CSV table of C-alpha atoms in Angstrom, one decimal:
chain,number,residue,atom,x,y,z
V,299,ILE,CA,8.3,7.6,-7.9
V,300,TYR,CA,8.0,7.7,-4.2
V,301,PHE,CA,11.2,9.7,-3.5
V,302,THR,CA,10.9,11.7,-6.6
V,303,GLY,CA,7.2,12.5,-6.2
V,304,ASN,CA,7.6,13.3,-2.6
V,305,VAL,CA,10.6,15.6,-3.1
V,306,PHE,CA,8.4,17.7,-5.5
V,307,VAL,CA,5.5,17.7,-3.1
V,308,VAL,CA,7.8,18.7,-0.2
V,309,SER,CA,9.2,21.5,-2.4
V,310,LEU,CA,5.6,22.7,-3.0
V,311,ALA,CA,4.9,22.6,0.7
V,312,VAL,CA,8.0,24.8,1.3
V,313,ALA,CA,6.6,27.3,-1.1
V,314,ASP,CA,3.4,27.4,0.9
V,315,LEU,CA,5.2,27.7,4.2
V,316,ILE,CA,7.2,30.6,3.0
V,317,VAL,CA,4.1,32.7,2.7
V,318,ALA,CA,2.7,31.5,6.0
V,319,ILE,CA,5.7,32.3,8.0
V,320,TYR,CA,6.3,36.0,7.2
V,321,PRO,CA,3.9,37.7,4.7
V,322,TYR,CA,0.6,36.3,6.1
V,323,PRO,CA,1.2,37.6,9.7
V,324,LEU,CA,2.1,41.0,8.3
V,325,VAL,CA,-1.2,41.0,6.3
V,326,LEU,CA,-3.1,40.3,9.5
V,327,THR,CA,-1.2,43.2,11.2
V,328,SER,CA,-2.2,45.4,8.2
V,329,VAL,CA,-5.8,44.3,8.5
V,330,PHE,CA,-5.9,45.1,12.2
V,331,HIS,CA,-4.3,48.5,11.7
V,332,ASN,CA,-6.4,49.2,8.5
V,333,GLY,CA,-3.2,49.9,6.5
V,334,TRP,CA,0.5,49.2,6.2
V,335,LYS,CA,2.3,50.5,9.2
V,336,LEU,CA,5.5,48.4,9.0
V,337,GLY,CA,7.5,50.5,6.7
V,338,TYR,CA,9.2,50.2,3.3
V,339,LEU,CA,11.7,47.4,4.1
V,340,HIS,CA,9.0,45.1,5.6
V,341,CYS,CA,6.8,45.8,2.6
V,342,GLN,CA,9.6,44.8,0.1
V,343,ILE,CA,10.5,41.7,2.1
V,344,SER,CA,6.9,40.6,2.4
V,345,GLY,CA,6.2,41.3,-1.2
V,346,PHE,CA,9.3,39.4,-2.3
V,347,LEU,CA,8.5,36.4,-0.1
V,348,MET,CA,4.9,36.4,-1.3
V,349,GLY,CA,6.1,36.4,-4.9
V,350,LEU,CA,8.6,33.8,-4.2
V,351,SER,CA,5.9,31.6,-2.7
V,352,VAL,CA,3.4,32.1,-5.5
V,353,ILE,CA,5.9,31.7,-8.3
V,354,GLY,CA,7.5,28.8,-6.4
V,355,SER,CA,4.2,27.1,-6.2
V,356,ILE,CA,3.5,27.6,-9.9
V,357,PHE,CA,6.9,26.3,-10.9
V,358,ASN,CA,6.6,23.3,-8.5
V,359,ILE,CA,3.2,22.4,-9.8
V,360,THR,CA,4.7,22.6,-13.3
V,361,GLY,CA,7.6,20.4,-12.1
V,362,ILE,CA,5.1,17.8,-10.6
V,363,ALA,CA,3.1,17.8,-13.9
V,364,ILE,CA,6.3,17.1,-15.9
V,365,ASN,CA,7.3,14.5,-13.5
V,366,ARG,CA,4.0,12.7,-13.7
V,367,TYR,CA,4.0,13.0,-17.5
V,368,CYS,CA,7.4,11.4,-17.7
V,369,TYR,CA,6.5,8.7,-15.2
V,370,ILE,CA,3.3,7.7,-17.1
V,371,CYS,CA,4.0,8.5,-20.7
V,372,HIS,CA,7.8,7.8,-20.8
V,373,SER,CA,8.1,5.1,-18.2
V,374,LEU,CA,11.1,3.4,-19.8
V,375,LYS,CA,13.2,6.6,-19.5
V,376,TYR,CA,11.8,7.7,-16.1
V,377,ASP,CA,14.3,6.1,-13.8
V,378,LYS,CA,17.2,7.7,-15.7
V,379,LEU,CA,15.5,11.1,-16.0
V,380,TYR,CA,14.4,11.1,-12.3
V,381,SER,CA,17.1,9.5,-10.3
V,382,ASP,CA,17.4,10.8,-6.8
V,383,ARG,CA,20.3,13.0,-7.8
V,384,ASN,CA,18.5,14.4,-10.9
V,385,SER,CA,15.3,15.0,-8.9
V,386,LEU,CA,17.2,17.1,-6.4
V,387,CYS,CA,18.8,19.0,-9.2
V,388,TYR,CA,15.4,19.7,-10.7
V,389,ILE,CA,14.2,21.1,-7.3
V,390,VAL,CA,17.2,23.3,-7.1
V,391,LEU,CA,16.6,24.5,-10.7
V,392,ILE,CA,12.9,25.2,-9.8
V,393,TRP,CA,14.0,27.4,-6.9
V,394,VAL,CA,16.8,29.1,-8.8
V,395,LEU,CA,14.3,30.0,-11.6
V,396,THR,CA,11.8,31.1,-9.0
V,397,PHE,CA,14.4,33.4,-7.3
V,398,VAL,CA,15.5,34.8,-10.7
V,399,ALA,CA,11.9,35.4,-11.7
V,400,ILE,CA,11.1,37.5,-8.5
V,401,VAL,CA,14.4,39.5,-8.2
V,402,PRO,CA,13.5,42.0,-11.0
V,403,ASN,CA,10.6,43.1,-8.9
V,404,LEU,CA,13.1,44.7,-6.5
V,405,PHE,CA,14.6,46.8,-9.3
V,406,VAL,CA,11.5,47.6,-11.2
V,407,GLY,CA,9.8,48.9,-8.1
V,408,SER,CA,6.8,46.8,-8.6
V,409,LEU,CA,6.5,45.6,-5.0
V,410,GLN,CA,4.0,48.0,-3.4
V,411,TYR,CA,1.3,48.0,-0.8
V,412,ASP,CA,-2.2,47.2,-2.2
V,413,PRO,CA,-4.9,48.4,0.2
V,414,ARG,CA,-7.5,46.2,-1.4
V,415,ILE,CA,-5.7,43.0,-0.2
V,416,TYR,CA,-3.9,44.6,2.8
V,417,SER,CA,-0.5,43.4,1.6
V,418,CYS,CA,2.6,44.3,-0.4
V,419,THR,CA,2.5,42.6,-3.7
V,420,PHE,CA,3.2,42.9,-7.4
V,421,ALA,CA,1.8,46.2,-8.7
V,422,GLN,CA,0.7,45.6,-12.3
V,423,SER,CA,0.6,49.3,-13.0
V,424,VAL,CA,4.3,50.0,-12.8
V,425,SER,CA,5.2,48.7,-16.3
V,426,SER,CA,2.9,47.2,-18.8
V,427,ALA,CA,5.7,45.5,-20.7
V,428,TYR,CA,7.0,43.9,-17.5
V,429,THR,CA,3.5,42.9,-16.4
V,430,ILE,CA,2.9,41.2,-19.8
V,431,ALA,CA,6.2,39.3,-19.4
V,432,VAL,CA,5.3,38.3,-15.9
V,433,VAL,CA,1.9,37.0,-16.9
V,434,PHE,CA,3.3,35.1,-19.8
V,435,PHE,CA,6.4,33.5,-18.2
V,436,HIS,CA,5.0,33.0,-14.7
V,437,PHE,CA,1.4,32.0,-15.4
V,438,LEU,CA,0.5,31.4,-19.1
V,439,LEU,CA,3.6,29.3,-20.0
V,440,PRO,CA,3.4,27.1,-16.9
V,441,ILE,CA,-0.4,26.6,-17.5
V,442,ALA,CA,0.3,25.6,-21.1
V,443,VAL,CA,3.0,23.1,-19.9
V,444,VAL,CA,0.8,21.6,-17.2
V,445,THR,CA,-2.2,21.4,-19.5
V,446,PHE,CA,0.0,19.6,-22.1
V,447,CYS,CA,1.3,17.1,-19.6
V,448,TYR,CA,-2.1,16.3,-18.1
V,449,LEU,CA,-3.8,16.1,-21.5
V,450,ARG,CA,-1.1,13.6,-22.7
V,451,ILE,CA,-1.6,11.6,-19.6
V,452,TRP,CA,-5.3,11.6,-20.0
V,453,ILE,CA,-5.0,10.5,-23.6
V,454,LEU,CA,-2.7,7.7,-22.6
V,455,VAL,CA,-5.1,6.6,-19.9
V,456,ILE,CA,-8.0,6.5,-22.4
V,457,GLN,CA,-5.9,4.5,-24.9
V,458,VAL,CA,-4.7,2.0,-22.3
V,459,ARG,CA,-8.3,1.5,-21.0
V,460,ARG,CA,-9.5,0.8,-24.5
V,461,ARG,CA,-6.6,-1.8,-25.2
V,462,VAL,CA,-6.6,-3.5,-21.8
V,463,LYS,CA,-8.9,-6.5,-21.3
V,464,PRO,CA,-10.4,-6.9,-17.8
V,465,ASP,CA,-8.2,-9.9,-17.0
V,466,ASN,CA,-4.9,-8.2,-18.0
V,467,ASN,CA,-2.9,-6.0,-15.6
V,468,PRO,CA,-3.1,-2.3,-16.8
V,469,ARG,CA,0.2,-0.3,-17.1
V,470,LEU,CA,-1.2,2.3,-14.7
V,471,LYS,CA,-1.5,1.3,-11.1
V,472,PRO,CA,-4.6,2.7,-9.2
V,473,HIS,CA,-2.4,4.8,-6.9
V,474,ASP,CA,-0.6,6.4,-9.9
V,475,PHE,CA,-4.0,7.3,-11.4
V,476,ARG,CA,-5.1,8.8,-8.0
V,477,ASN,CA,-1.9,10.8,-7.8
V,478,PHE,CA,-2.5,12.1,-11.3
V,479,VAL,CA,-6.1,13.1,-10.6
V,480,THR,CA,-5.1,14.7,-7.2
V,481,MET,CA,-2.4,16.8,-8.8
V,482,PHE,CA,-4.6,17.8,-11.7
V,483,VAL,CA,-7.3,19.0,-9.3
V,484,VAL,CA,-4.7,20.9,-7.3
V,485,PHE,CA,-3.5,22.6,-10.4
V,486,VAL,CA,-6.9,23.5,-11.6
V,487,LEU,CA,-7.9,25.0,-8.3
V,488,PHE,CA,-4.6,26.9,-8.1
V,489,ALA,CA,-5.0,28.3,-11.6
V,490,VAL,CA,-8.6,29.3,-10.9
V,491,CYS,CA,-7.8,31.0,-7.6
């Protein structure tokens, strides 16, 4: 799990860095000038990268949850499902889906400056049907998948704890359980914020 788990975490870090490198400095500029002064092109690029980062983070957190679920609940199949090559393919798939998810914003015209948050972002008022689709596919569906994965892991942990005697070695190693709890807390905090 070390390579596989790390490749997902690195991908999540890349999603976070995307927003830190370009959009956040532009937000600071917007705050200092009390409005967007950088023009339409920078607004579109900033909004696109912000969306890429947010959706990339959500999809990566979902990928991490599925990875942990397979590692803990389907451990016999894990090595085949998450070989180094397959893991890299999953990361590429996450980013392709992320890119495909954000590109329609350029054509719908939903990337606009929002003075409340001093940044160019997804404007929900452009199309209610598109907004509903975005909320469902980019937020509710990933939350459902992550919730399913972590609930199944939690159920398995409870079942294993009930079956294991103190002198036996449990199936779950302490560092695996810590990783599970850490990623679940990250997910909950991300979903709430």
